[in-house]
JSON list of C-alpha atoms in Angstrom, two decimals:
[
{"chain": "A", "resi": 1, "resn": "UNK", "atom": "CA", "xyz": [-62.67, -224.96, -114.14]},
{"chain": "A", "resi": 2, "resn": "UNK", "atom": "CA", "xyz": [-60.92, -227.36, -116.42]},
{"chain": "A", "resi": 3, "resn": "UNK", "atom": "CA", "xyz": [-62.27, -230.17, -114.95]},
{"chain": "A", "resi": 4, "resn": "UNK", "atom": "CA", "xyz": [-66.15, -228.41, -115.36]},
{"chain": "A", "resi": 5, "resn": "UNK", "atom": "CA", "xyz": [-65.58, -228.04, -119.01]},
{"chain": "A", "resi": 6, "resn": "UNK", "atom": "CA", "xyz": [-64.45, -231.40, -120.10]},
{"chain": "A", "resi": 7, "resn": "UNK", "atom": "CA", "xyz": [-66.92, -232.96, -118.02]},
{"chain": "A", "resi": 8, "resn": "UNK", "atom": "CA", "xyz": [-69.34, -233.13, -121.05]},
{"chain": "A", "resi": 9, "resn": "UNK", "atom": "CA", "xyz": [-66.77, -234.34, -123.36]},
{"chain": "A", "resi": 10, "resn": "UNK", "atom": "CA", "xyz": [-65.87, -237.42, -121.60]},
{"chain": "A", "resi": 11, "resn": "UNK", "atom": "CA", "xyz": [-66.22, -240.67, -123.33]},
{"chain": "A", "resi": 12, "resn": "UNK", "atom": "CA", "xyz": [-66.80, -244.03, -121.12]},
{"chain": "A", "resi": 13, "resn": "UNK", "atom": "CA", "xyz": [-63.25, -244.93, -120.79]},
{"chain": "A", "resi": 14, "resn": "UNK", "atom": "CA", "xyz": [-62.51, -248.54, -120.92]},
{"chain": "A", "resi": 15, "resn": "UNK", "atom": "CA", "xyz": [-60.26, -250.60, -122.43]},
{"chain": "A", "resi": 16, "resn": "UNK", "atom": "CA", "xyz": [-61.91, -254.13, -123.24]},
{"chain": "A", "resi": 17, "resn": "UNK", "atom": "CA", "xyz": [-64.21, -253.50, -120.11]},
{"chain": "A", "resi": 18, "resn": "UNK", "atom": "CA", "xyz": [-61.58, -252.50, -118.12]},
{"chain": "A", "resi": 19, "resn": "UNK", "atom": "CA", "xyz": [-62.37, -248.71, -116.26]},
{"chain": "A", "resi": 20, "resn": "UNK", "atom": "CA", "xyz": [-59.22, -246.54, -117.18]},
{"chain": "A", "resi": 21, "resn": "UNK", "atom": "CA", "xyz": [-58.13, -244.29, -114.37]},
{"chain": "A", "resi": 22, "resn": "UNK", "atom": "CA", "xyz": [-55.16, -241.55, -114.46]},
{"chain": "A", "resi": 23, "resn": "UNK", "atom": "CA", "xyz": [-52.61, -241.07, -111.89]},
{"chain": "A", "resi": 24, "resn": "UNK", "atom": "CA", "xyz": [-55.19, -238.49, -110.50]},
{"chain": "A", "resi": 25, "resn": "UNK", "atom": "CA", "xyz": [-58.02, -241.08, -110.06]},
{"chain": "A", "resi": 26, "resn": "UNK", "atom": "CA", "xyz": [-59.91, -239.89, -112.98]},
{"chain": "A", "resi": 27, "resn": "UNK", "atom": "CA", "xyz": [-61.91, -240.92, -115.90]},
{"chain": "A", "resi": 28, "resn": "UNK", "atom": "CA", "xyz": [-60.44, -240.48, -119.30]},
{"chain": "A", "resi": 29, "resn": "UNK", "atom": "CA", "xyz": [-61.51, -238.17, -122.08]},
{"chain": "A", "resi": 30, "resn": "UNK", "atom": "CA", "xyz": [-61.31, -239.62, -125.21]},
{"chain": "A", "resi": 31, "resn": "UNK", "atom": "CA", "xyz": [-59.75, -236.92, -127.80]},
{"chain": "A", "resi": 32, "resn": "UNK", "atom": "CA", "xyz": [-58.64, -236.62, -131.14]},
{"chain": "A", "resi": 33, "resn": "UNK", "atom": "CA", "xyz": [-55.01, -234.93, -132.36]},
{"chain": "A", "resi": 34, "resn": "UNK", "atom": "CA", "xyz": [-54.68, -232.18, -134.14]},
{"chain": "A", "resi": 35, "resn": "UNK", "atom": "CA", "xyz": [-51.03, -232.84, -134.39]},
{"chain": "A", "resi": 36, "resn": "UNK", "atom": "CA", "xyz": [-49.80, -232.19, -138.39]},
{"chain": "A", "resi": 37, "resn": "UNK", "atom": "CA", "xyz": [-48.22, -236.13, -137.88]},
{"chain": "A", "resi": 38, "resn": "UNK", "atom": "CA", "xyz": [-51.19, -237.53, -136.13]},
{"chain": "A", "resi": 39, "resn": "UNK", "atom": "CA", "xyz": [-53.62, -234.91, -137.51]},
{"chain": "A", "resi": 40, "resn": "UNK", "atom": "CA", "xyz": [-57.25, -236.52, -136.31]},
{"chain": "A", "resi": 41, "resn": "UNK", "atom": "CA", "xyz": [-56.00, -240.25, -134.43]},
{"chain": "A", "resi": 42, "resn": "UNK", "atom": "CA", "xyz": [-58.07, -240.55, -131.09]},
{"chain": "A", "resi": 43, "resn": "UNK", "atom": "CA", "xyz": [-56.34, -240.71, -127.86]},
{"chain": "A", "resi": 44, "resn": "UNK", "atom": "CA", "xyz": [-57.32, -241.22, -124.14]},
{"chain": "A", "resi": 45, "resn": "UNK", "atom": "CA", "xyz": [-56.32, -238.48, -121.68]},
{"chain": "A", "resi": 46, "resn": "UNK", "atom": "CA", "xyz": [-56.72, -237.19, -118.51]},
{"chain": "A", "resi": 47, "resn": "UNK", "atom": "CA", "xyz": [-59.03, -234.58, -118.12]},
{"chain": "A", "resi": 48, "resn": "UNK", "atom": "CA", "xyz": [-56.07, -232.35, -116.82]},
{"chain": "A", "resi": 49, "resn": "UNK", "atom": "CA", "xyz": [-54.12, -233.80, -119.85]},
{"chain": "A", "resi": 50, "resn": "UNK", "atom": "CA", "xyz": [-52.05, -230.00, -122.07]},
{"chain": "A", "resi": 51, "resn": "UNK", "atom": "CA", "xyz": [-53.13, -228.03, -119.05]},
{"chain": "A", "resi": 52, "resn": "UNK", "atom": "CA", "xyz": [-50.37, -226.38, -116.95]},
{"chain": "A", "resi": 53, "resn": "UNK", "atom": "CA", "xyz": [-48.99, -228.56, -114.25]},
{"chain": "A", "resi": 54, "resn": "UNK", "atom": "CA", "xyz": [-51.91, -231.15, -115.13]},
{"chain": "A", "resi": 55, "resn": "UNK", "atom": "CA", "xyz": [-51.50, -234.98, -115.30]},
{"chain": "A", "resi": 56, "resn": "UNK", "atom": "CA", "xyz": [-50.17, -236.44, -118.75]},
{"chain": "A", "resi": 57, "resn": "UNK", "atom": "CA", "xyz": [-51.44, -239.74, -118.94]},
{"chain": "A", "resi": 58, "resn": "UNK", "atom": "CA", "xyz": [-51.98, -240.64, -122.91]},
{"chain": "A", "resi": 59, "resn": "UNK", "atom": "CA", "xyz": [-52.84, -243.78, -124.36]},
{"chain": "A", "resi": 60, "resn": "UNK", "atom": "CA", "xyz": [-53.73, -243.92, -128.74]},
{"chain": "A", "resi": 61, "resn": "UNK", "atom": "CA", "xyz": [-57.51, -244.99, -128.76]},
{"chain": "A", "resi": 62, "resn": "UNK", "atom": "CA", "xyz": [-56.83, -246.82, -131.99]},
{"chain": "A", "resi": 63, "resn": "UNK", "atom": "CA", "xyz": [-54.40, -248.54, -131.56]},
{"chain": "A", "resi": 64, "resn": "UNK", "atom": "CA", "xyz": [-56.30, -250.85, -128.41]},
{"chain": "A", "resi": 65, "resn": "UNK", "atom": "CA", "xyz": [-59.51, -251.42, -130.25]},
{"chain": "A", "resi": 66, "resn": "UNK", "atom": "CA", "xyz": [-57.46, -252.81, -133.20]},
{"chain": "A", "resi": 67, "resn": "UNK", "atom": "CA", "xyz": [-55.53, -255.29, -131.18]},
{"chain": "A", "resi": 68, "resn": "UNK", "atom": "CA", "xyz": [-59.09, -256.17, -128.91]},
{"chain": "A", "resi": 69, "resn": "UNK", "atom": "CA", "xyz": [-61.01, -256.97, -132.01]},
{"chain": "A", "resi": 70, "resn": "UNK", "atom": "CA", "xyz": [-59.89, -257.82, -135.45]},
{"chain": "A", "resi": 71, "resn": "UNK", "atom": "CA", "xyz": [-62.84, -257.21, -137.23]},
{"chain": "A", "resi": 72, "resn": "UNK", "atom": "CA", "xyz": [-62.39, -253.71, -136.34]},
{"chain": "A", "resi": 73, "resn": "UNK", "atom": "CA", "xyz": [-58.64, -253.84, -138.16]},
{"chain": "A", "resi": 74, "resn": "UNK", "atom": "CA", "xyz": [-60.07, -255.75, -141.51]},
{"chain": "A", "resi": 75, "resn": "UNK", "atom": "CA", "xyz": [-63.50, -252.94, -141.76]},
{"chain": "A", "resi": 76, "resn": "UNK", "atom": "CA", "xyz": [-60.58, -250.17, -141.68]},
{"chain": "A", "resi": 77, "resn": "UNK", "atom": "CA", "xyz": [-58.73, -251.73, -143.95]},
{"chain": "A", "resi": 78, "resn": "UNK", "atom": "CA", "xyz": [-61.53, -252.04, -146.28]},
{"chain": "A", "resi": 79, "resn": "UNK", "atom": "CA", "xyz": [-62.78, -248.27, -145.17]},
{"chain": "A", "resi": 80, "resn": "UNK", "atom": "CA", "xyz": [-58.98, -247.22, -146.83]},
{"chain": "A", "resi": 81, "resn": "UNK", "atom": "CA", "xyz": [-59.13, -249.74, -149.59]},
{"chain": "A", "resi": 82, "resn": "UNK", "atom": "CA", "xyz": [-63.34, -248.24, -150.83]},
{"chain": "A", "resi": 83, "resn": "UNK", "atom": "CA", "xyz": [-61.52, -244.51, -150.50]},
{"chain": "A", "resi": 84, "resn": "UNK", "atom": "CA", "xyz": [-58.89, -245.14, -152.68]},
{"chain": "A", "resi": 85, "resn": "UNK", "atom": "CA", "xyz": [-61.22, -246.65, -155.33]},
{"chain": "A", "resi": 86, "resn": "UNK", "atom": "CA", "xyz": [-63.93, -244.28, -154.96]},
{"chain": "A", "resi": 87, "resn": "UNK", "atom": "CA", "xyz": [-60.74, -241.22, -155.49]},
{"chain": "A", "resi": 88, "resn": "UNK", "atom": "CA", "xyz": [-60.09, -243.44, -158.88]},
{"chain": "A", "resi": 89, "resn": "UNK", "atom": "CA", "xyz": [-63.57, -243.38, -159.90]},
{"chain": "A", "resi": 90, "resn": "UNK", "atom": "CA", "xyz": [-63.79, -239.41, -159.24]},
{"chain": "A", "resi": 91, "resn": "UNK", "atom": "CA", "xyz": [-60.66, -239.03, -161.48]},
{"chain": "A", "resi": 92, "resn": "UNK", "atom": "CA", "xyz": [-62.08, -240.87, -164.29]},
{"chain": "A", "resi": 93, "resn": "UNK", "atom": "CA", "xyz": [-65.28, -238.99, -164.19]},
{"chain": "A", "resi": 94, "resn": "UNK", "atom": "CA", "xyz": [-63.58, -235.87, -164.14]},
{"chain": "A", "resi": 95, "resn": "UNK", "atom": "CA", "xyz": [-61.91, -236.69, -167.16]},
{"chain": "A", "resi": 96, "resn": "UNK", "atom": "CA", "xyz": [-64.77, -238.03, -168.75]},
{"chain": "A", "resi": 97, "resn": "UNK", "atom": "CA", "xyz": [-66.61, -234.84, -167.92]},
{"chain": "A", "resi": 98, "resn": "UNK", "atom": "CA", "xyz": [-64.06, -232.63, -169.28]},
{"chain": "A", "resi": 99, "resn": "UNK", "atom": "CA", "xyz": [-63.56, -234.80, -172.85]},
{"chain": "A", "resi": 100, "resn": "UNK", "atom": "CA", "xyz": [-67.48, -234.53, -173.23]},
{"chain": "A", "resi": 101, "resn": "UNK", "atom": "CA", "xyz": [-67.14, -231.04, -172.41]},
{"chain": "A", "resi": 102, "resn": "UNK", "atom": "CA", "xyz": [-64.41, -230.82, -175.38]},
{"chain": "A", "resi": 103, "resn": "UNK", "atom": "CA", "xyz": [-66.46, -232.86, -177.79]},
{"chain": "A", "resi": 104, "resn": "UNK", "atom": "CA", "xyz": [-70.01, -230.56, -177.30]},
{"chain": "A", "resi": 105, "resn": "UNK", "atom": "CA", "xyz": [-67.64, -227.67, -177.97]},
{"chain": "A", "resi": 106, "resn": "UNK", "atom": "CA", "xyz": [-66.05, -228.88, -180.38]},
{"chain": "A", "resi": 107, "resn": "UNK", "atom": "CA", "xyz": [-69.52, -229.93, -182.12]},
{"chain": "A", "resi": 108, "resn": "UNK", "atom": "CA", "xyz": [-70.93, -226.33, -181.69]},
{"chain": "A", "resi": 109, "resn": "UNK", "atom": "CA", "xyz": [-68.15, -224.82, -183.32]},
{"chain": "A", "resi": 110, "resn": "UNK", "atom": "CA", "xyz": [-68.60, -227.23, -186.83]},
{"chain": "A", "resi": 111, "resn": "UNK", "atom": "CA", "xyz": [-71.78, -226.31, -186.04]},
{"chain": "A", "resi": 112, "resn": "UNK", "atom": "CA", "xyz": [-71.72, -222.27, -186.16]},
{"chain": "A", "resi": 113, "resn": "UNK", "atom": "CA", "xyz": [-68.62, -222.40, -189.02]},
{"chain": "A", "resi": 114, "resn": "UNK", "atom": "CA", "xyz": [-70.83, -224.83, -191.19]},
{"chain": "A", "resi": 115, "resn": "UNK", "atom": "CA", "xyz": [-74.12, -222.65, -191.13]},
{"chain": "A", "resi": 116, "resn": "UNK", "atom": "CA", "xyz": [-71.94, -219.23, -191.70]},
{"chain": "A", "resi": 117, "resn": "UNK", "atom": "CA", "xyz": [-70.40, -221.19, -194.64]},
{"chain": "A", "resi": 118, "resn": "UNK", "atom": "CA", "xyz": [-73.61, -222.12, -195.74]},
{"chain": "A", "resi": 119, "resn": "UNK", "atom": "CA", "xyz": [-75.53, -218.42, -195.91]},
{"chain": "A", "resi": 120, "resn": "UNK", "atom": "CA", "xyz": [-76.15, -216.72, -198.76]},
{"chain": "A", "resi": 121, "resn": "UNK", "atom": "CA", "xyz": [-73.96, -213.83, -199.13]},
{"chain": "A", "resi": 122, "resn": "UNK", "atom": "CA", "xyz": [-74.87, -210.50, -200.16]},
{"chain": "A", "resi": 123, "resn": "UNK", "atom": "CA", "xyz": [-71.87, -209.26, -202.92]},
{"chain": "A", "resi": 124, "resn": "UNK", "atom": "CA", "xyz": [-71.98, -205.87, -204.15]},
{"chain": "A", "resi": 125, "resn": "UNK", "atom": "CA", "xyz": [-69.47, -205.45, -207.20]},
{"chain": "A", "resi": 126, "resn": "UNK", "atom": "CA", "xyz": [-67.29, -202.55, -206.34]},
{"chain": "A", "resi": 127, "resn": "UNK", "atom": "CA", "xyz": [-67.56, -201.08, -209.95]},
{"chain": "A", "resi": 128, "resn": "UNK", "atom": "CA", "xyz": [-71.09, -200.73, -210.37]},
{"chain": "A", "resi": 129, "resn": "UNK", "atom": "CA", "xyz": [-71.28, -198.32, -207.22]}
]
């Protein structure tokens, strides 16, 4: 049944061309971790791979396209480098956001204490009552 299910969640496995096989003669899956250390890395497993008694091949996916092809190594590192700025960016508009926020407010509220300084208002002495 196991073998049924992954079936449509294989990936062509091949490393530089090369057809990966398990122990059991099978194609690997490619998968991602959900591990809280390796929390969404790729890896290549059999398609028996966490089920009981099943084959444990494992091989990181990353970690073989990086060393093929160093292009692939210098995009990532420029994928990282275009997060961290664009984080940076989202900061300072936040605080942006929130001073103009703080200035309109502030404007509104010279606004409203100036005009309620400015209205006529109605005294009636006390006395002549």
């Amino acid at each position: 049944m196991a073998a049924e299910s992954s079936m449509s969640s294989r990936s062509k496995s091949s490393s530089h061309g090369v057809l990966l096989l398990c122990s059991h003669g099978e194609r690997l899956v490619l998968r991602t971790s959900g591990t809280k250390e390796n929390y969404r890395h790729r890896f290549w497993g059999c398609v028996y791979y966490g089920v009981h008694e099943g084959c444990n091949f494992f091989r990181w996916a990353e970690s073989e396209t990086e060393l093929g092809n160093p292009k692939i190594a210098r995009k990532k590192k420029k994928l990282a480098s275009l997060k961290s700025r664009t984080k940076a960016a989202e900061w300072k508009l936040m605080v942006v956001a929130l001073l103009g926020f703080v200035g309109w407010a502030g404007f509104l509220f010279l606004l409203l204490h100036n005009f309620s300084m400015s209205r006529p208002k109605c005294v009636i002495p006390l006395n002549m009552v």
